[in-house]
Coordinates of C-alpha atoms in Angstrom, one line a residue:
Chain A
M1 CA 10.3 27.6 -8.1
I2 CA 8.6 25.1 -10.4
N3 CA 6.4 26.3 -13.2
I4 CA 4.5 23.8 -15.3
D5 CA 2.5 25.0 -18.3
H6 CA 0.1 22.7 -20.2
L7 CA 2.6 19.8 -20.1
S8 CA 1.6 16.6 -21.9
K9 CA 3.3 13.3 -22.7
S10 CA 2.0 10.2 -24.5
F11 CA 3.3 6.7 -25.0
A12 CA 1.7 5.1 -28.0
A13 CA -2.1 5.2 -27.3
V14 CA -1.6 6.0 -23.6
Q15 CA -1.7 9.7 -22.5
A16 CA 0.4 9.5 -19.4
V17 CA 0.4 13.2 -18.6
K18 CA -2.5 15.3 -19.9
D19 CA -2.2 19.0 -20.1
I20 CA -0.9 19.7 -16.6
T21 CA -0.5 23.2 -15.3
L22 CA 0.7 24.0 -11.8
S23 CA 3.3 26.1 -10.0
V24 CA 5.3 25.4 -6.8
E25 CA 6.6 28.2 -4.6
Q26 CA 10.0 28.4 -3.0
G27 CA 10.2 26.5 0.3
E28 CA 7.1 24.4 -0.3
I29 CA 6.7 20.6 0.1
F30 CA 4.4 20.0 -2.7
G31 CA 2.7 16.6 -2.9
I32 CA 1.6 14.8 -6.1
I33 CA -0.9 12.3 -4.7
G34 CA -2.1 9.5 -6.8
P35 CA -2.1 5.7 -7.4
D36 CA 0.3 3.7 -9.6
G37 CA -0.4 4.6 -13.2
A38 CA -1.5 8.2 -12.5
G39 CA 1.4 9.6 -14.4
K40 CA 3.5 10.8 -11.5
T41 CA 6.8 9.3 -12.6
T42 CA 6.4 10.6 -16.2
L43 CA 5.8 14.1 -14.8
F44 CA 8.9 13.8 -12.6
R45 CA 11.0 12.5 -15.5
M46 CA 10.0 15.5 -17.6
L47 CA 10.7 18.0 -14.8
T48 CA 14.2 16.4 -14.2
S49 CA 15.0 16.7 -17.9
L50 CA 15.2 12.9 -18.3
M51 CA 12.3 12.8 -20.8
L52 CA 11.1 15.3 -23.4
P53 CA 7.5 16.6 -23.2
D54 CA 5.3 16.2 -26.3
S55 CA 3.9 19.6 -25.7
G56 CA 3.8 22.4 -23.1
S57 CA 6.7 23.7 -21.2
A58 CA 8.2 23.6 -17.7
S59 CA 10.9 25.4 -15.7
V60 CA 12.6 24.6 -12.5
A61 CA 14.6 27.2 -10.5
G62 CA 14.1 29.5 -13.5
L63 CA 15.7 26.9 -15.9
D64 CA 13.8 25.5 -18.9
V65 CA 13.6 21.7 -18.6
V66 CA 14.5 21.3 -22.3
K67 CA 16.7 24.2 -23.3
D68 CA 18.6 24.6 -20.0
Y69 CA 18.8 20.9 -19.1
K70 CA 22.5 21.0 -18.3
R71 CA 22.3 23.8 -15.8
L72 CA 19.0 22.4 -14.5
R73 CA 20.7 19.1 -13.5
Q74 CA 23.1 21.0 -11.3
A75 CA 20.2 22.8 -9.6
I76 CA 18.1 19.8 -8.8
G77 CA 18.3 16.6 -6.8
Y78 CA 16.3 13.6 -7.8
M79 CA 15.5 10.5 -5.8
P80 CA 13.8 8.0 -8.1
G81 CA 11.3 5.5 -6.9
R82 CA 13.4 2.5 -7.5
F83 CA 16.7 2.3 -5.5
S84 CA 19.3 3.4 -8.0
L85 CA 22.6 3.6 -6.1
Y86 CA 25.5 1.2 -6.8
Q87 CA 24.7 -1.9 -4.8
D88 CA 28.3 -3.1 -4.9
L89 CA 29.8 0.2 -3.7
T90 CA 29.9 1.0 0.0
V91 CA 27.8 3.7 1.6
E92 CA 30.8 6.1 1.7
E93 CA 31.8 5.3 -1.9
N94 CA 28.3 5.9 -3.2
L95 CA 28.1 9.3 -1.5
G96 CA 31.7 10.2 -2.7
F97 CA 30.8 9.2 -6.2
F98 CA 27.7 11.4 -6.4
A99 CA 29.6 14.3 -4.9
A100 CA 32.4 13.9 -7.5
V101 CA 30.0 13.7 -10.4
F102 CA 28.6 17.1 -9.3
G103 CA 32.0 18.5 -8.8
T104 CA 31.8 18.8 -5.1
S105 CA 33.0 16.8 -2.0
I106 CA 31.3 15.2 1.0
R107 CA 33.1 17.7 3.2
E108 CA 31.9 20.8 1.4
N109 CA 28.2 20.1 1.8
Y110 CA 28.4 18.0 4.9
D111 CA 26.2 20.3 7.0
L112 CA 23.1 19.8 4.8
I113 CA 23.3 16.0 5.0
A114 CA 24.8 15.7 8.5
P115 CA 21.5 15.0 10.4
I116 CA 20.6 12.2 8.0
Y117 CA 24.1 10.8 7.2
S118 CA 25.0 10.6 10.8
Q119 CA 22.4 7.8 11.1
I120 CA 24.0 5.6 8.5
E121 CA 27.6 6.7 9.1
P122 CA 28.3 3.8 11.4
F123 CA 27.7 1.5 8.4
K124 CA 29.7 3.6 5.9
A125 CA 32.0 0.6 5.0
R126 CA 29.0 -1.6 4.2
R127 CA 27.9 -2.2 0.6
A128 CA 24.7 -0.4 -0.3
G129 CA 23.1 -3.6 -1.4
A130 CA 23.4 -5.0 2.1
L131 CA 21.5 -2.1 3.8
S132 CA 18.0 -2.4 5.1
G133 CA 15.2 -0.6 3.3
G134 CA 15.1 2.3 5.6
M135 CA 18.9 2.8 5.5
K136 CA 19.0 2.6 1.7
Q137 CA 16.4 5.4 1.6
K138 CA 18.5 7.6 3.9
L139 CA 21.6 7.0 1.7
A140 CA 19.6 7.8 -1.5
L141 CA 18.4 11.0 0.1
C142 CA 22.0 12.0 1.1
C143 CA 23.2 11.3 -2.5
A144 CA 20.4 13.4 -3.9
L145 CA 21.4 16.3 -1.6
I146 CA 25.2 16.2 -1.7
H147 CA 25.5 18.9 -4.4
K148 CA 23.1 21.2 -2.4
P149 CA 20.3 21.4 -4.9
E150 CA 17.7 24.2 -4.8
V151 CA 14.8 21.8 -5.7
L152 CA 14.5 18.2 -4.6
F153 CA 12.3 15.7 -6.5
L154 CA 11.3 12.6 -4.5
D155 CA 9.4 10.0 -6.5
E156 CA 7.4 7.7 -4.1
P157 CA 9.9 7.6 -1.3
G158 CA 7.4 5.8 0.9
T159 CA 6.3 3.0 -1.4
G160 CA 6.9 -0.5 0.1
V161 CA 8.3 1.1 3.3
D162 CA 6.7 0.4 6.6
P163 CA 4.7 3.2 8.4
V164 CA 7.4 3.8 11.0
S165 CA 10.2 4.3 8.4
R166 CA 7.8 6.5 6.4
K167 CA 7.2 8.8 9.4
E168 CA 10.9 9.1 10.0
F169 CA 11.5 10.0 6.4
W170 CA 8.9 12.7 6.5
D171 CA 10.4 14.1 9.6
M172 CA 13.7 14.5 7.7
L173 CA 11.9 16.2 4.8
G174 CA 10.3 18.6 7.4
N175 CA 13.8 19.5 8.6
L176 CA 15.0 20.1 5.0
R177 CA 12.1 22.4 4.4
K178 CA 13.1 24.5 7.4
Q179 CA 16.4 25.1 5.6
G180 CA 14.6 26.5 2.6
L181 CA 14.7 23.6 0.3
T182 CA 11.8 23.3 -2.2
M183 CA 10.5 19.7 -2.6
L184 CA 8.2 17.9 -5.0
V185 CA 7.1 14.6 -3.5
S186 CA 4.9 11.9 -5.1
T187 CA 3.0 9.3 -3.1
P188 CA 0.2 6.9 -3.4
Y189 CA -0.4 7.3 0.4
M190 CA -3.3 9.7 1.0
D191 CA -2.4 10.2 4.6
E192 CA 0.9 11.8 3.6
A193 CA -1.0 14.7 2.0
A194 CA -1.4 16.2 5.4
L195 CA 2.4 16.6 5.6
C196 CA 2.6 18.8 2.5
S197 CA 2.1 22.5 2.2
R198 CA -0.1 22.0 -0.9
V199 CA -1.1 18.9 -2.9
A200 CA -2.3 18.0 -6.4
L201 CA -4.6 15.0 -6.6
M202 CA -3.7 13.1 -9.8
Q203 CA -5.4 10.3 -11.6
K204 CA -5.0 8.9 -15.1
G205 CA -2.7 11.7 -16.2
E206 CA -4.9 14.5 -15.0
I207 CA -4.9 16.7 -11.9
M208 CA -8.3 16.5 -10.2
A209 CA -7.6 19.2 -7.6
I210 CA -4.8 21.5 -6.3
D211 CA -5.1 23.0 -2.9
T212 CA -3.7 23.0 0.7
P213 CA -4.7 19.8 2.5
D214 CA -7.3 21.8 4.4
G215 CA -8.6 23.4 1.3
I216 CA -9.0 19.9 -0.3
T217 CA -11.1 18.5 2.6
K218 CA -13.2 21.7 2.9
A219 CA -14.4 21.2 -0.7
F220 CA -16.2 18.0 0.5
Q221 CA -19.7 19.2 0.9
M222 CA -22.0 16.3 1.7
P223 CA -22.6 15.0 5.2
L224 CA -20.3 12.1 6.1
Y225 CA -20.9 9.6 8.9
A226 CA -18.6 6.9 10.4
V227 CA -20.6 3.7 11.1
R228 CA -19.7 0.4 12.6
S229 CA -21.4 -2.8 13.7
D230 CA -20.3 -6.4 14.5
N231 CA -20.5 -7.4 10.9
M232 CA -18.8 -4.8 8.7
Y233 CA -19.0 -6.6 5.4
Q234 CA -22.8 -6.9 5.7
L235 CA -23.0 -3.4 7.1
I236 CA -21.5 -1.9 4.0
K237 CA -23.8 -4.0 1.8
D238 CA -26.8 -2.9 3.8
L239 CA -25.9 0.8 3.9
R240 CA -25.7 0.8 0.2
T241 CA -29.4 0.1 0.0
L242 CA -30.3 3.0 2.3
D243 CA -32.4 5.8 0.9
G244 CA -30.4 8.9 0.3
M245 CA -27.1 7.2 0.3
A246 CA -24.5 8.8 -2.0
D247 CA -21.6 6.5 -1.3
C248 CA -20.4 3.9 1.3
Y249 CA -17.0 2.3 1.7
A250 CA -14.7 0.8 4.3
F251 CA -12.6 3.3 6.2
G252 CA -10.4 1.8 8.9
E253 CA -12.5 0.3 11.7
F254 CA -15.6 2.2 10.5
A255 CA -17.5 2.4 7.2
H256 CA -17.8 5.9 5.8
L257 CA -21.3 6.8 4.7
K258 CA -21.9 9.8 2.5
M259 CA -25.4 11.1 2.4
L260 CA -27.0 13.2 -0.4
D261 CA -29.2 15.3 1.8
T262 CA -27.4 18.3 3.3
A263 CA -30.5 19.7 4.9
T264 CA -31.3 17.0 7.5
P265 CA -29.7 17.7 10.9
A266 CA -27.0 15.2 11.9
D267 CA -29.0 13.9 14.9
I268 CA -32.1 13.1 12.9
A269 CA -30.0 11.4 10.2
T270 CA -28.2 9.4 12.8
T271 CA -31.4 8.2 14.3
R272 CA -32.7 7.2 10.9
I273 CA -29.6 5.3 10.0
T274 CA -29.5 3.5 13.4
D275 CA -33.1 2.4 13.1
F276 CA -32.4 1.2 9.6
L277 CA -29.5 -0.9 10.7
Q278 CA -31.3 -2.3 13.7
A279 CA -34.1 -3.4 11.5
K280 CA -31.4 -5.3 9.5
N281 CA -30.3 -7.0 12.7
H282 CA -27.0 -5.3 13.1
R283 CA -25.6 -5.5 16.6
N284 CA -23.5 -3.0 18.5
V285 CA -24.2 -0.2 16.0
E286 CA -22.1 2.8 16.5
I287 CA -22.5 6.0 14.4
K288 CA -21.0 9.5 14.5
T289 CA -20.4 12.3 12.1
A290 CA -17.0 12.1 10.4
A291 CA -14.5 14.8 9.3
P292 CA -13.7 14.1 5.6
T293 CA -10.0 13.2 4.9
V294 CA -8.0 13.7 1.7
E295 CA -8.8 10.0 1.0
D296 CA -12.6 10.7 1.1
C297 CA -12.1 13.6 -1.3
F298 CA -10.0 11.5 -3.6
I299 CA -12.7 8.8 -3.8
E300 CA -15.3 11.5 -4.4
L301 CA -13.3 13.0 -7.2
M302 CA -12.7 9.5 -8.8
R303 CA -16.5 8.8 -8.7
N304 CA -17.2 12.1 -10.6
Chain B
M1 CA -15.9 -11.1 11.8
T2 CA -16.2 -14.9 12.1
N3 CA -15.5 -17.5 14.7
D4 CA -15.1 -15.0 17.4
D5 CA -17.2 -16.9 19.9
N6 CA -15.9 -20.4 19.5
D7 CA -14.7 -22.1 22.6
D8 CA -11.2 -23.3 23.0
N9 CA -11.8 -26.9 21.8
T10 CA -13.4 -26.0 18.5
I11 CA -10.7 -23.3 17.9
T12 CA -8.0 -26.0 18.1
M13 CA -10.0 -28.1 15.6
N14 CA -10.6 -25.1 13.4
N15 CA -7.1 -23.9 13.2
I16 CA -5.8 -23.8 9.6
I17 CA -2.3 -22.6 10.6
T18 CA -0.5 -23.7 13.7
T19 CA 3.1 -22.8 14.4
D20 CA 5.2 -23.8 17.4
H21 CA 8.5 -22.1 17.9
L22 CA 8.9 -21.7 14.2
T23 CA 12.5 -20.4 13.5
K24 CA 14.6 -19.6 10.6
T25 CA 18.2 -18.5 10.7
F26 CA 20.5 -17.4 7.9
G27 CA 24.1 -17.9 9.2
K28 CA 24.3 -15.9 12.5
F29 CA 21.1 -13.9 11.7
T30 CA 17.8 -15.1 13.1
A31 CA 15.1 -13.9 10.7
V32 CA 12.2 -15.6 12.4
N33 CA 12.7 -16.2 16.1
A34 CA 10.5 -19.0 17.6
I35 CA 7.1 -17.7 16.7
S36 CA 4.0 -19.6 17.9
F37 CA 0.6 -18.7 16.8
E38 CA -2.7 -20.0 15.3
V39 CA -4.9 -18.8 12.5
R40 CA -8.5 -20.0 12.5
K41 CA -10.5 -21.2 9.6
G42 CA -12.4 -18.5 7.7
E43 CA -10.4 -15.7 9.4
I44 CA -8.9 -12.6 7.8
F45 CA -5.6 -12.5 9.5
G46 CA -3.4 -9.4 9.2
F47 CA 0.3 -10.2 9.3
L48 CA 2.1 -6.9 10.0
G49 CA 5.6 -5.8 10.8
A50 CA 8.2 -3.3 9.8
N51 CA 10.5 -3.9 6.8
G52 CA 13.0 -6.6 7.8
A53 CA 10.9 -7.8 10.7
G54 CA 10.8 -11.3 9.2
K55 CA 7.3 -11.4 7.6
T56 CA 8.4 -12.6 4.2
T57 CA 10.6 -15.3 5.7
A58 CA 7.7 -16.5 7.8
L59 CA 5.4 -16.5 4.8
K60 CA 7.9 -18.5 2.7
M61 CA 8.0 -21.2 5.4
L62 CA 4.2 -21.3 5.7
T63 CA 3.8 -21.7 1.9
G64 CA 6.3 -24.5 1.8
L65 CA 8.9 -22.5 -0.1
L66 CA 11.5 -22.4 2.6
M67 CA 12.6 -25.1 5.1
P68 CA 12.3 -24.0 8.8
T69 CA 15.6 -24.2 10.8
S70 CA 13.6 -25.5 13.8
G71 CA 10.1 -25.5 15.2
L72 CA 6.9 -26.7 13.7
A73 CA 4.3 -25.3 11.3
A74 CA 1.2 -27.0 10.1
V75 CA -0.9 -25.5 7.3
A76 CA -4.2 -26.9 6.2
G77 CA -3.4 -30.1 8.2
F78 CA 0.0 -30.7 6.8
D79 CA 3.5 -30.3 8.2
V80 CA 5.3 -27.7 6.1
R81 CA 8.6 -29.6 6.7
K82 CA 7.4 -33.1 5.9
N83 CA 4.7 -32.4 3.3
P84 CA 5.5 -29.1 1.6
D85 CA 3.9 -30.4 -1.7
Q86 CA 0.6 -31.2 0.1
V87 CA 0.6 -27.7 1.6
K88 CA 1.2 -26.1 -1.8
R89 CA -1.8 -27.9 -3.2
R90 CA -4.1 -26.5 -0.6
I91 CA -3.0 -22.9 -0.6
G92 CA -3.2 -19.9 -2.9
Y93 CA -0.6 -17.2 -3.0
M94 CA -0.7 -13.7 -4.4
S95 CA 2.4 -11.5 -4.3
Q96 CA 2.7 -7.8 -4.5
K97 CA 4.7 -8.3 -7.6
F98 CA 2.1 -9.0 -10.3
S99 CA 2.4 -12.7 -11.1
L100 CA 0.2 -13.4 -14.1
Y101 CA 1.5 -13.5 -17.6
E102 CA 1.3 -10.0 -19.1
D103 CA 1.5 -11.2 -22.7
L104 CA -1.3 -13.7 -22.4
T105 CA -5.0 -12.6 -22.4
V106 CA -7.2 -12.7 -19.4
R107 CA -8.8 -15.9 -20.6
E108 CA -5.5 -17.6 -21.4
N109 CA -4.1 -16.8 -17.9
I110 CA -7.1 -18.3 -16.3
R111 CA -6.8 -21.4 -18.4
L112 CA -3.1 -21.7 -17.8
F113 CA -3.3 -21.5 -14.0
G114 CA -6.4 -23.7 -13.9
G115 CA -4.4 -26.3 -15.9
I116 CA -1.4 -26.0 -13.5
Y117 CA -3.6 -26.6 -10.5
G118 CA -5.1 -29.7 -12.3
L119 CA -8.6 -28.5 -12.9
K120 CA -10.5 -30.3 -15.7
L121 CA -11.3 -28.4 -18.9
A122 CA -15.0 -28.2 -18.2
E123 CA -14.3 -26.8 -14.7
I124 CA -11.9 -24.2 -16.1
K125 CA -14.6 -23.2 -18.6
S126 CA -17.3 -22.7 -16.0
K127 CA -15.0 -21.0 -13.6
T128 CA -13.8 -18.6 -16.4
T129 CA -17.4 -17.6 -17.1
D130 CA -18.1 -17.0 -13.3
L131 CA -14.9 -15.1 -12.7
L132 CA -15.2 -12.8 -15.7
Q133 CA -18.8 -12.0 -14.7
K134 CA -17.9 -11.4 -11.1
L135 CA -15.1 -9.0 -12.0
Q136 CA -17.1 -7.5 -14.8
L137 CA -14.2 -8.3 -17.1
E138 CA -16.1 -9.9 -19.9
P139 CA -15.3 -7.1 -22.4
E140 CA -11.6 -7.5 -21.6
A141 CA -11.5 -11.4 -21.7
D142 CA -9.5 -11.5 -24.9
K143 CA -7.2 -8.6 -24.1
L144 CA -3.7 -9.0 -23.0
V145 CA -3.3 -8.8 -19.2
G146 CA -0.5 -6.3 -19.6
S147 CA -2.9 -3.7 -21.0
L148 CA -5.2 -3.7 -17.9
P149 CA -4.9 -1.1 -15.1
L150 CA -3.0 -2.2 -12.0
G151 CA -6.2 -2.4 -9.9
W152 CA -7.9 -4.8 -12.3
K153 CA -4.7 -6.9 -12.6
Q154 CA -4.6 -7.3 -8.8
K155 CA -8.3 -8.3 -8.6
L156 CA -7.7 -10.8 -11.4
A157 CA -4.6 -12.2 -9.7
F158 CA -6.5 -12.7 -6.5
S159 CA -9.3 -14.5 -8.3
V160 CA -6.8 -16.7 -10.1
A161 CA -5.2 -17.6 -6.7
L162 CA -8.7 -18.8 -5.7
L163 CA -9.3 -20.9 -8.8
H164 CA -8.4 -24.3 -7.3
E165 CA -10.5 -23.5 -4.2
P166 CA -7.6 -23.4 -1.7
Q167 CA -8.4 -23.5 2.0
I168 CA -6.2 -20.5 2.6
V169 CA -4.8 -17.7 0.5
F170 CA -1.7 -15.7 1.3
L171 CA -1.7 -12.1 0.1
D172 CA 1.6 -10.3 0.3
E173 CA 0.9 -6.5 0.1
P174 CA -1.8 -7.0 -2.5
T175 CA -2.9 -3.3 -2.6
S176 CA 0.5 -1.6 -2.7
G177 CA 0.2 1.5 -4.9
V178 CA -3.5 0.8 -5.8
D179 CA -5.9 3.8 -5.8
P180 CA -8.2 4.2 -2.8
L181 CA -11.4 3.1 -4.6
T182 CA -9.9 0.0 -6.2
R183 CA -8.2 -0.8 -2.8
R184 CA -11.6 -1.0 -1.2
Q185 CA -13.1 -3.1 -4.1
F186 CA -10.2 -5.4 -3.5
W187 CA -11.0 -5.7 0.2
E188 CA -14.6 -6.5 -0.7
L189 CA -13.3 -9.5 -2.6
I190 CA -11.4 -10.5 0.5
Y191 CA -14.5 -10.2 2.6
E192 CA -16.5 -12.2 0.1
A193 CA -13.9 -15.0 0.1
A194 CA -13.9 -15.1 3.9
A195 CA -17.7 -15.3 3.9
E196 CA -17.4 -18.4 1.8
G197 CA -15.1 -20.0 4.3
V198 CA -11.6 -19.3 2.8
T199 CA -9.0 -18.2 5.3
L200 CA -6.9 -15.2 4.3
M201 CA -3.5 -14.1 5.6
V202 CA -2.7 -10.6 4.4
T203 CA 0.4 -8.4 4.8
T204 CA 0.0 -4.6 4.2
H205 CA 1.6 -1.3 4.9
Y206 CA -1.7 0.5 4.9
M207 CA -2.7 0.6 8.6
D208 CA -6.4 1.3 7.8
E209 CA -6.4 -2.1 6.1
A210 CA -5.2 -3.7 9.4
E211 CA -8.5 -2.6 10.8
Y212 CA -10.4 -4.7 8.2
C213 CA -8.8 -7.9 9.6
D214 CA -10.4 -10.1 12.2
R215 CA -7.1 -10.4 14.1
V216 CA -3.7 -9.0 13.4
S217 CA -0.2 -9.9 14.5
I218 CA 2.7 -7.5 14.6
M219 CA 6.2 -8.8 14.1
V220 CA 9.2 -7.0 15.5
D221 CA 12.8 -8.3 15.0
G222 CA 11.7 -11.8 14.1
K223 CA 9.2 -12.2 17.0
I224 CA 5.5 -11.8 17.2
E225 CA 5.2 -9.0 19.8
A226 CA 1.4 -8.6 19.7
L227 CA -1.6 -10.7 18.4
D228 CA -5.2 -9.7 18.9
T229 CA -8.3 -8.1 17.3
P230 CA -7.5 -4.6 16.1
R231 CA -10.0 -3.3 18.7
A232 CA -8.4 -5.1 21.7
M233 CA -4.9 -4.1 20.5
K234 CA -5.8 -0.5 20.3
A235 CA -7.3 -0.7 23.8
S236 CA -4.3 -2.4 25.3
F237 CA -1.9 0.1 23.8
Q238 CA -4.2 3.1 24.5
A239 CA -4.0 4.0 20.8
T240 CA -6.6 5.7 18.7
D241 CA -5.6 3.8 15.5
M242 CA -3.5 0.9 14.3
D243 CA -0.9 3.3 13.0
E244 CA -0.2 4.4 16.6
V245 CA -0.1 0.8 17.9
F246 CA 2.4 0.0 15.1
R247 CA 4.6 2.9 16.0
K248 CA 4.6 2.1 19.7
L249 CA 5.5 -1.5 19.1
A250 CA 7.9 -1.2 16.2
R251 CA 9.9 1.7 17.7
G252 CA 8.9 1.6 21.3
E253 CA 7.6 5.2 21.2

């Protein structure tokens, strides 16, 4: 549904997107996971025909992003990262406007947006600028869907949104996927990778890995332990001096400790680490093996 | 991580923030509804809540930028209503929106903010050297701040917020959009500042970062609905992580 072939884009000395090749199948929620400055938005702008690539090519729904841009724009929906609806139009006026621009009406495609729009319909006479963050997001999603696109582009829909609203938003995307919509979503939140069918981990314009979320974490080879004690700051500093340590960083209530040696059984390694920490006067030491997450893999790929 | 075993008396003396029924209304809307809480000296305090829960309004009152409608708040020993200027002198503030001057160099920014906070030239000079060394920014000292990656900018902004040695620093979503590695380096700067006795009040939407705090509060609809150590909070909500606590509280799941 989306084919990207050696796509590149530079701004002056900065190569924002470097030779990216990937394809997205029909019905996927494909995640582009990476921090600010990774090149996600530049990639999205090229795929939505809002920016010309320097080199390489891309097609969406079988339409070339340069040559077929007019038809492409009918076939796609785009929800940009920054709220871009008309703040001084009401909820209903915004939706009606976007429907009209695409030559359709709210009624014609109401079924697709009904589960989402019904949540903001009680406020349809309110100006968009006066909506809460979560409601603005729902309206923006409705406006991007009103012409029944085949592919939906969502650029950082979760940024600056609290975890509860983020979860609700992902539930809505899950429902859209069941209706066969293909989606490309970008996010800096690593935990959202698990909600995608496949993900690309992106950093400094380049893709570091493409796989299913499971495939990404399976590629993490070294033993990983979760460790805690009463003084976490000191714990991390101490663990970094441990023989055989590959990496150590905070991870929620634990510190994640990556070890170089894959041969030592976990129980022996655990005992050695516990002894080491007790010798450093750490109290209430707790240690267990940890399953690597996408975030652990991202950190590993960044270090390489 | 600190001050956990102080008895009640010293806690009272060691409070750097005390609020009592702090309230702010805008017309008919009550943004902050009679919140009462304390933050201890040297603590990393996580200030959490959904969008629109009232966090930003509360922070603005605590930093002397917004007059409370009613109730009391004392920050670093001064009443925010009577002495907002004394409060501002003793606090640092770093917003999610990058607040240094992009078209000044790293060195120029440090000098400008040092000057604004009334540091002497000699002090600014020695602090500049220390800061550049600590952040390993010496090679970039004379580059424009606008040319630095986001993570470096955020680390620099935090260090600049510490220049005048404030007793407490308010950090409003400091790591939003920052990569996972730099996010952790940023938290190590927070830990380091706390180890030196600075109090830090942090808002974040990353729930793993809530775990890095000594204590956290969760605001829902203008009120503080929970305040405790992350561990105790998870235990009382029978939750495996802070994400679950947050969902249970903010949506009553």
